């Protein structure tokens, strides 16, 4: 698999530097999160972070694969104070959608959709303000919905990312915590919400 494709897959579920994550007793920037921190989740209260990884991309990486460039969701773009401040995430990072279309089209109160599906060139747009970006991934014992600058987003799920694209040390650390992942990434468990497929996103955004 080409390097750029691996990076693109890995950067699903990736928060960029400066993203504020809801934790016990307040908020913490994603780059300051530590293993063991208790993060607020939508479904299961405060859950401890089990594993963290990051990936720094330079201008040359982004030039080689523009899909690695982040998306900026401007303050208030998804509702009142959602996000509370601009949220910068990877194009494949999924956010929760909960409007009337979810129930009508898919029979779900909430679904997950990648940020790139929300692009509108006004308040959700490709971020070209920097030539480099650092993405952060954090994992719990199960896939969770967390609060990122006030927006409900997903945590890292190894079944939806290329674990092989992690650096050797982080991959070894992950497999030490969850040995079964080395043989079957699906063993991590289900997604916290249904993740819409490309054709489903086309239908949703056409409404």
C-alpha atoms as a PDB file:
ATOM      1  CA  UNK A   1       0.000   0.000   0.000  1.00  0.00           C
ATOM      2  CA  UNK A   2       1.477   3.409  -0.931  1.00  0.00           C
ATOM      3  CA  UNK A   3       2.684   5.598   1.921  1.00  0.00           C
ATOM      4  CA  UNK A   4       0.272   8.436   1.232  1.00  0.00           C
ATOM      5  CA  UNK A   5      -2.712   6.100   1.199  1.00  0.00           C
ATOM      6  CA  UNK A   6      -1.696   4.622   4.539  1.00  0.00           C
ATOM      7  CA  UNK A   7      -1.370   8.079   6.032  1.00  0.00           C
ATOM      8  CA  UNK A   8      -4.775   9.059   4.674  1.00  0.00           C
ATOM      9  CA  UNK A   9      -6.411   6.015   6.285  1.00  0.00           C
ATOM     10  CA  UNK A  10      -4.587   6.458   9.554  1.00  0.00           C
ATOM     11  CA  UNK A  11      -5.691  10.050   9.877  1.00  0.00           C
ATOM     12  CA  UNK A  12      -9.286   8.981  10.255  1.00  0.00           C
ATOM     13  CA  UNK A  13     -10.323   9.920  13.827  1.00  0.00           C
ATOM     14  CA  UNK A  14      -7.590  12.533  14.143  1.00  0.00           C
ATOM     15  CA  UNK A  15      -7.752  15.760  16.129  1.00  0.00           C
ATOM     16  CA  UNK A  16      -5.300  18.530  15.268  1.00  0.00           C
ATOM     17  CA  UNK A  17      -3.230  20.449  17.816  1.00  0.00           C
ATOM     18  CA  UNK A  18      -5.188  22.922  19.918  1.00  0.00           C
ATOM     19  CA  UNK A  19      -8.419  20.923  20.016  1.00  0.00           C
ATOM     20  CA  UNK A  20      -9.936  21.114  23.508  1.00  0.00           C
ATOM     21  CA  UNK A  21     -11.227  17.787  24.818  1.00  0.00           C
ATOM     22  CA  UNK A  22     -13.742  17.589  27.688  1.00  0.00           C
ATOM     23  CA  UNK A  23     -12.110  15.832  30.652  1.00  0.00           C
ATOM     24  CA  UNK A  24     -12.833  15.441  34.337  1.00  0.00           C
ATOM     25  CA  UNK A  25     -12.896  18.921  35.908  1.00  0.00           C
ATOM     26  CA  UNK A  26     -12.777  20.832  32.653  1.00  0.00           C
ATOM     27  CA  UNK A  27     -10.984  20.667  29.321  1.00  0.00           C
ATOM     28  CA  UNK A  28      -7.539  19.696  28.102  1.00  0.00           C
ATOM     29  CA  UNK A  29      -5.879  20.295  24.754  1.00  0.00           C
ATOM     30  CA  UNK A  30      -5.487  17.115  22.774  1.00  0.00           C
ATOM     31  CA  UNK A  31      -1.703  17.437  22.692  1.00  0.00           C
ATOM     32  CA  UNK A  32      -1.643  17.527  26.509  1.00  0.00           C
ATOM     33  CA  UNK A  33      -3.754  14.396  27.000  1.00  0.00           C
ATOM     34  CA  UNK A  34      -2.033  11.585  28.835  1.00  0.00           C
ATOM     35  CA  UNK A  35      -2.747   7.897  29.233  1.00  0.00           C
ATOM     36  CA  UNK A  36      -5.053   7.537  32.235  1.00  0.00           C
ATOM     37  CA  UNK A  37      -6.781  10.904  31.799  1.00  0.00           C
ATOM     38  CA  UNK A  38     -10.525  10.639  32.307  1.00  0.00           C
ATOM     39  CA  UNK A  39     -12.302  11.924  29.208  1.00  0.00           C
ATOM     40  CA  UNK A  40     -15.990  12.725  29.056  1.00  0.00           C
ATOM     41  CA  UNK A  41     -17.881  10.402  26.710  1.00  0.00           C
ATOM     42  CA  UNK A  42     -21.456  10.710  25.574  1.00  0.00           C
ATOM     43  CA  UNK A  43     -22.510   7.148  26.337  1.00  0.00           C
ATOM     44  CA  UNK A  44     -20.321   5.935  29.198  1.00  0.00           C
ATOM     45  CA  UNK A  45     -19.434   8.813  31.475  1.00  0.00           C
ATOM     46  CA  UNK A  46     -15.753   9.485  32.054  1.00  0.00           C
ATOM     47  CA  UNK A  47     -13.454   6.891  30.492  1.00  0.00           C
ATOM     48  CA  UNK A  48      -9.669   6.541  30.905  1.00  0.00           C
ATOM     49  CA  UNK A  49      -7.462   7.055  27.867  1.00  0.00           C
ATOM     50  CA  UNK A  50      -5.571   3.811  27.199  1.00  0.00           C
ATOM     51  CA  UNK A  51      -3.308   4.803  24.288  1.00  0.00           C
ATOM     52  CA  UNK A  52      -2.221   7.956  22.457  1.00  0.00           C
ATOM     53  CA  UNK A  53      -0.340   8.491  19.209  1.00  0.00           C
ATOM     54  CA  UNK A  54       0.458  11.467  17.024  1.00  0.00           C
ATOM     55  CA  UNK A  55       1.571  12.067  13.462  1.00  0.00           C
ATOM     56  CA  UNK A  56       3.254  15.205  12.204  1.00  0.00           C
ATOM     57  CA  UNK A  57       2.809  16.042   8.544  1.00  0.00           C
ATOM     58  CA  UNK A  58       4.956  18.570   6.737  1.00  0.00           C
ATOM     59  CA  UNK A  59       4.197  20.614   3.646  1.00  0.00           C
ATOM     60  CA  UNK A  60       5.840  17.988   1.432  1.00  0.00           C
ATOM     61  CA  UNK A  61       3.522  15.281   2.802  1.00  0.00           C
ATOM     62  CA  UNK A  62       0.420  17.386   2.215  1.00  0.00           C
ATOM     63  CA  UNK A  63       1.587  18.408  -1.250  1.00  0.00           C
ATOM     64  CA  UNK A  64       1.995  14.724  -2.134  1.00  0.00           C
ATOM     65  CA  UNK A  65      -1.515  13.932  -0.882  1.00  0.00           C
ATOM     66  CA  UNK A  66      -3.884  16.922  -0.490  1.00  0.00           C
ATOM     67  CA  UNK A  67      -6.371  14.600   1.261  1.00  0.00           C
ATOM     68  CA  UNK A  68      -4.118  14.952   4.304  1.00  0.00           C
ATOM     69  CA  UNK A  69      -4.862  18.665   4.614  1.00  0.00           C
ATOM     70  CA  UNK A  70      -7.159  19.338   7.593  1.00  0.00           C
ATOM     71  CA  UNK A  71     -10.678  20.695   7.638  1.00  0.00           C
ATOM     72  CA  UNK A  72     -11.637  23.728   9.696  1.00  0.00           C
ATOM     73  CA  UNK A  73     -15.145  23.744  11.157  1.00  0.00           C
ATOM     74  CA  UNK A  74     -15.794  27.332  12.150  1.00  0.00           C
ATOM     75  CA  UNK A  75     -17.323  28.270  15.489  1.00  0.00           C
ATOM     76  CA  UNK A  76     -21.105  27.772  15.410  1.00  0.00           C
ATOM     77  CA  UNK A  77     -21.103  25.973  12.042  1.00  0.00           C
ATOM     78  CA  UNK A  78     -22.943  22.926  13.450  1.00  0.00           C
ATOM     79  CA  UNK A  79     -25.295  24.740  15.829  1.00  0.00           C
ATOM     80  CA  UNK A  80     -25.238  27.052  18.816  1.00  0.00           C
ATOM     81  CA  UNK A  81     -21.623  27.048  20.078  1.00  0.00           C
ATOM     82  CA  UNK A  82     -20.922  23.881  18.070  1.00  0.00           C
ATOM     83  CA  UNK A  83     -18.029  24.140  17.909  1.00  0.00           C
ATOM     84  CA  UNK A  84     -17.373  26.636  20.691  1.00  0.00           C
ATOM     85  CA  UNK A  85     -14.218  27.645  18.810  1.00  0.00           C
ATOM     86  CA  UNK A  86     -12.905  26.638  15.390  1.00  0.00           C
ATOM     87  CA  UNK A  87     -12.342  22.884  15.260  1.00  0.00           C
ATOM     88  CA  UNK A  88      -9.566  21.511  13.042  1.00  0.00           C
ATOM     89  CA  UNK A  89      -9.661  17.797  12.226  1.00  0.00           C
ATOM     90  CA  UNK A  90      -8.520  15.440   9.492  1.00  0.00           C
ATOM     91  CA  UNK A  91     -10.779  15.032   6.483  1.00  0.00           C
ATOM     92  CA  UNK A  92     -11.764  11.516   7.546  1.00  0.00           C
ATOM     93  CA  UNK A  93     -12.419  12.357  11.185  1.00  0.00           C
ATOM     94  CA  UNK A  94     -16.047  11.598  11.951  1.00  0.00           C
ATOM     95  CA  UNK A  95     -18.485  13.884  13.729  1.00  0.00           C
ATOM     96  CA  UNK A  96     -21.944  13.062  15.018  1.00  0.00           C
ATOM     97  CA  UNK A  97     -24.943  14.213  12.965  1.00  0.00           C
ATOM     98  CA  UNK A  98     -28.323  14.210  14.704  1.00  0.00           C
ATOM     99  CA  UNK A  99     -30.758  16.164  12.567  1.00  0.00           C
ATOM    100  CA  UNK A 100     -34.076  15.017  11.079  1.00  0.00           C
ATOM    101  CA  UNK A 101     -32.415  13.462   8.036  1.00  0.00           C
ATOM    102  CA  UNK A 102     -30.740  10.749  10.113  1.00  0.00           C
ATOM    103  CA  UNK A 103     -34.054   9.279  11.293  1.00  0.00           C
ATOM    104  CA  UNK A 104     -35.831   9.788   7.967  1.00  0.00           C
ATOM    105  CA  UNK A 105     -33.124   8.311   5.759  1.00  0.00           C
ATOM    106  CA  UNK A 106     -31.389   5.774   7.972  1.00  0.00           C
ATOM    107  CA  UNK A 107     -33.696   5.078  10.920  1.00  0.00           C
ATOM    108  CA  UNK A 108     -31.030   6.338  13.353  1.00  0.00           C
ATOM    109  CA  UNK A 109     -31.179   9.202  15.842  1.00  0.00           C
ATOM    110  CA  UNK A 110     -27.470   9.835  15.307  1.00  0.00           C
ATOM    111  CA  UNK A 111     -24.870   8.804  12.742  1.00  0.00           C
ATOM    112  CA  UNK A 112     -21.183   9.426  12.159  1.00  0.00           C
ATOM    113  CA  UNK A 113     -20.020  11.293   9.065  1.00  0.00           C
ATOM    114  CA  UNK A 114     -16.499  12.307   8.020  1.00  0.00           C
ATOM    115  CA  UNK A 115     -15.742  16.003   8.193  1.00  0.00           C
ATOM    116  CA  UNK A 116     -15.087  16.143   4.452  1.00  0.00           C
ATOM    117  CA  UNK A 117     -18.779  15.385   3.846  1.00  0.00           C
ATOM    118  CA  UNK A 118     -19.713  18.657   5.549  1.00  0.00           C
ATOM    119  CA  UNK A 119     -17.594  20.911   3.321  1.00  0.00           C
ATOM    120  CA  UNK A 120     -19.485  23.987   2.142  1.00  0.00           C
ATOM    121  CA  UNK A 121     -16.683  26.520   1.494  1.00  0.00           C
ATOM    122  CA  UNK A 122     -18.195  28.947   4.009  1.00  0.00           C
ATOM    123  CA  UNK A 123     -18.026  27.685   7.593  1.00  0.00           C
ATOM    124  CA  UNK A 124     -16.701  24.159   6.934  1.00  0.00           C
ATOM    125  CA  UNK A 125     -13.715  24.357   4.627  1.00  0.00           C
ATOM    126  CA  UNK A 126     -10.289  23.015   3.786  1.00  0.00           C
ATOM    127  CA  UNK A 127      -7.796  24.685   6.138  1.00  0.00           C
ATOM    128  CA  UNK A 128      -4.962  26.270   4.176  1.00  0.00           C
ATOM    129  CA  UNK A 129      -3.680  28.500   6.998  1.00  0.00           C
ATOM    130  CA  UNK A 130      -0.657  26.306   7.744  1.00  0.00           C
ATOM    131  CA  UNK A 131       1.813  24.254   5.728  1.00  0.00           C
ATOM    132  CA  UNK A 132       2.024  21.500   8.340  1.00  0.00           C
ATOM    133  CA  UNK A 133      -0.241  19.792  10.833  1.00  0.00           C
ATOM    134  CA  UNK A 134       0.039  17.347  13.719  1.00  0.00           C
ATOM    135  CA  UNK A 135      -2.787  14.864  14.189  1.00  0.00           C
ATOM    136  CA  UNK A 136      -3.470  13.105  17.486  1.00  0.00           C
ATOM    137  CA  UNK A 137      -5.185   9.758  18.024  1.00  0.00           C
ATOM    138  CA  UNK A 138      -6.447   8.508  21.369  1.00  0.00           C
ATOM    139  CA  UNK A 139      -8.101   5.225  22.211  1.00  0.00           C
ATOM    140  CA  UNK A 140     -10.295   3.837  24.983  1.00  0.00           C
ATOM    141  CA  UNK A 141     -11.283   0.273  25.851  1.00  0.00           C
ATOM    142  CA  UNK A 142     -14.185   0.764  23.422  1.00  0.00           C
ATOM    143  CA  UNK A 143     -15.045   3.212  20.663  1.00  0.00           C
ATOM    144  CA  UNK A 144     -16.496   6.378  22.188  1.00  0.00           C
ATOM    145  CA  UNK A 145     -18.134   9.660  21.308  1.00  0.00           C
ATOM    146  CA  UNK A 146     -16.176  12.505  22.920  1.00  0.00           C
ATOM    147  CA  UNK A 147     -16.511  16.286  23.037  1.00  0.00           C
ATOM    148  CA  UNK A 148     -14.032  18.268  20.934  1.00  0.00           C
ATOM    149  CA  UNK A 149     -14.429  22.050  21.174  1.00  0.00           C
ATOM    150  CA  UNK A 150     -18.011  21.231  22.144  1.00  0.00           C
ATOM    151  CA  UNK A 151     -18.665  19.020  19.092  1.00  0.00           C
ATOM    152  CA  UNK A 152     -19.418  15.306  19.416  1.00  0.00           C
ATOM    153  CA  UNK A 153     -16.676  13.423  17.574  1.00  0.00           C
ATOM    154  CA  UNK A 154     -15.264   9.912  17.631  1.00  0.00           C
ATOM    155  CA  UNK A 155     -12.246   8.376  19.313  1.00  0.00           C
ATOM    156  CA  UNK A 156      -9.725   6.172  17.504  1.00  0.00           C
ATOM    157  CA  UNK A 157     -10.975   2.787  16.286  1.00  0.00           C
ATOM    158  CA  UNK A 158      -8.240   0.429  14.989  1.00  0.00           C
ATOM    159  CA  UNK A 159     -10.589  -1.404  12.634  1.00  0.00           C
ATOM    160  CA  UNK A 160     -11.068   1.784  10.609  1.00  0.00           C
ATOM    161  CA  UNK A 161      -7.416   2.817  10.402  1.00  0.00           C
ATOM    162  CA  UNK A 162      -4.207   1.356   9.026  1.00  0.00           C
ATOM    163  CA  UNK A 163      -2.440   0.202  12.179  1.00  0.00           C
ATOM    164  CA  UNK A 164       0.549  -0.754  10.004  1.00  0.00           C
ATOM    165  CA  UNK A 165       1.053   2.944   9.257  1.00  0.00           C
ATOM    166  CA  UNK A 166       1.805   3.654  12.928  1.00  0.00           C
ATOM    167  CA  UNK A 167       5.439   3.911  13.901  1.00  0.00           C
ATOM    168  CA  UNK A 168       6.877   0.671  15.267  1.00  0.00           C
ATOM    169  CA  UNK A 169       6.964   1.782  18.907  1.00  0.00           C
ATOM    170  CA  UNK A 170       3.349   2.930  18.968  1.00  0.00           C
ATOM    171  CA  UNK A 171       2.187  -0.181  17.132  1.00  0.00           C
ATOM    172  CA  UNK A 172       3.994  -2.392  19.648  1.00  0.00           C
ATOM    173  CA  UNK A 173       2.472  -0.425  22.512  1.00  0.00           C
ATOM    174  CA  UNK A 174      -1.008  -0.877  21.060  1.00  0.00           C
ATOM    175  CA  UNK A 175      -0.554  -4.624  20.569  1.00  0.00           C
ATOM    176  CA  UNK A 176       0.794  -4.996  24.095  1.00  0.00           C
ATOM    177  CA  UNK A 177      -2.401  -3.436  25.458  1.00  0.00           C
ATOM    178  CA  UNK A 178      -4.682  -5.327  23.060  1.00  0.00           C
ATOM    179  CA  UNK A 179      -2.818  -8.421  21.729  1.00  0.00           C
ATOM    180  CA  UNK A 180      -5.801  -9.611  19.705  1.00  0.00           C
ATOM    181  CA  UNK A 181      -5.582  -6.532  17.470  1.00  0.00           C
ATOM    182  CA  UNK A 182      -2.408  -7.857  15.896  1.00  0.00           C
ATOM    183  CA  UNK A 183      -4.473 -10.603  14.273  1.00  0.00           C
ATOM    184  CA  UNK A 184      -7.926  -9.094  14.044  1.00  0.00           C
ATOM    185  CA  UNK A 185      -8.618  -5.357  14.264  1.00  0.00           C
ATOM    186  CA  UNK A 186     -12.357  -6.093  14.324  1.00  0.00           C
ATOM    187  CA  UNK A 187     -11.893  -7.660  17.774  1.00  0.00           C
ATOM    188  CA  UNK A 188     -11.784  -4.154  19.251  1.00  0.00           C
ATOM    189  CA  UNK A 189     -15.566  -4.031  19.033  1.00  0.00           C
ATOM    190  CA  UNK A 190     -18.294  -2.096  17.236  1.00  0.00           C
ATOM    191  CA  UNK A 191     -18.398   1.534  16.267  1.00  0.00           C
ATOM    192  CA  UNK A 192     -20.175   3.820  18.732  1.00  0.00           C
ATOM    193  CA  UNK A 193     -22.521   4.907  15.941  1.00  0.00           C
ATOM    194  CA  UNK A 194     -23.288   3.841  12.381  1.00  0.00           C
ATOM    195  CA  UNK A 195     -20.728   5.389  10.053  1.00  0.00           C
ATOM    196  CA  UNK A 196     -22.294   6.480   6.795  1.00  0.00           C
ATOM    197  CA  UNK A 197     -20.935   5.087   3.549  1.00  0.00           C
ATOM    198  CA  UNK A 198     -20.099   7.379   0.646  1.00  0.00           C
ATOM    199  CA  UNK A 199     -23.374   6.771  -1.203  1.00  0.00           C
ATOM    200  CA  UNK A 200     -25.343   7.358   1.997  1.00  0.00           C
ATOM    201  CA  UNK A 201     -23.516  10.633   2.529  1.00  0.00           C
ATOM    202  CA  UNK A 202     -24.437  11.690  -1.005  1.00  0.00           C
ATOM    203  CA  UNK A 203     -28.115  11.073  -0.214  1.00  0.00           C
ATOM    204  CA  UNK A 204     -27.869  12.887   3.119  1.00  0.00           C
ATOM    205  CA  UNK A 205     -26.171  15.970   1.735  1.00  0.00           C
ATOM    206  CA  UNK A 206     -28.623  16.171  -1.173  1.00  0.00           C
ATOM    207  CA  UNK A 207     -31.546  16.714   1.224  1.00  0.00           C
END
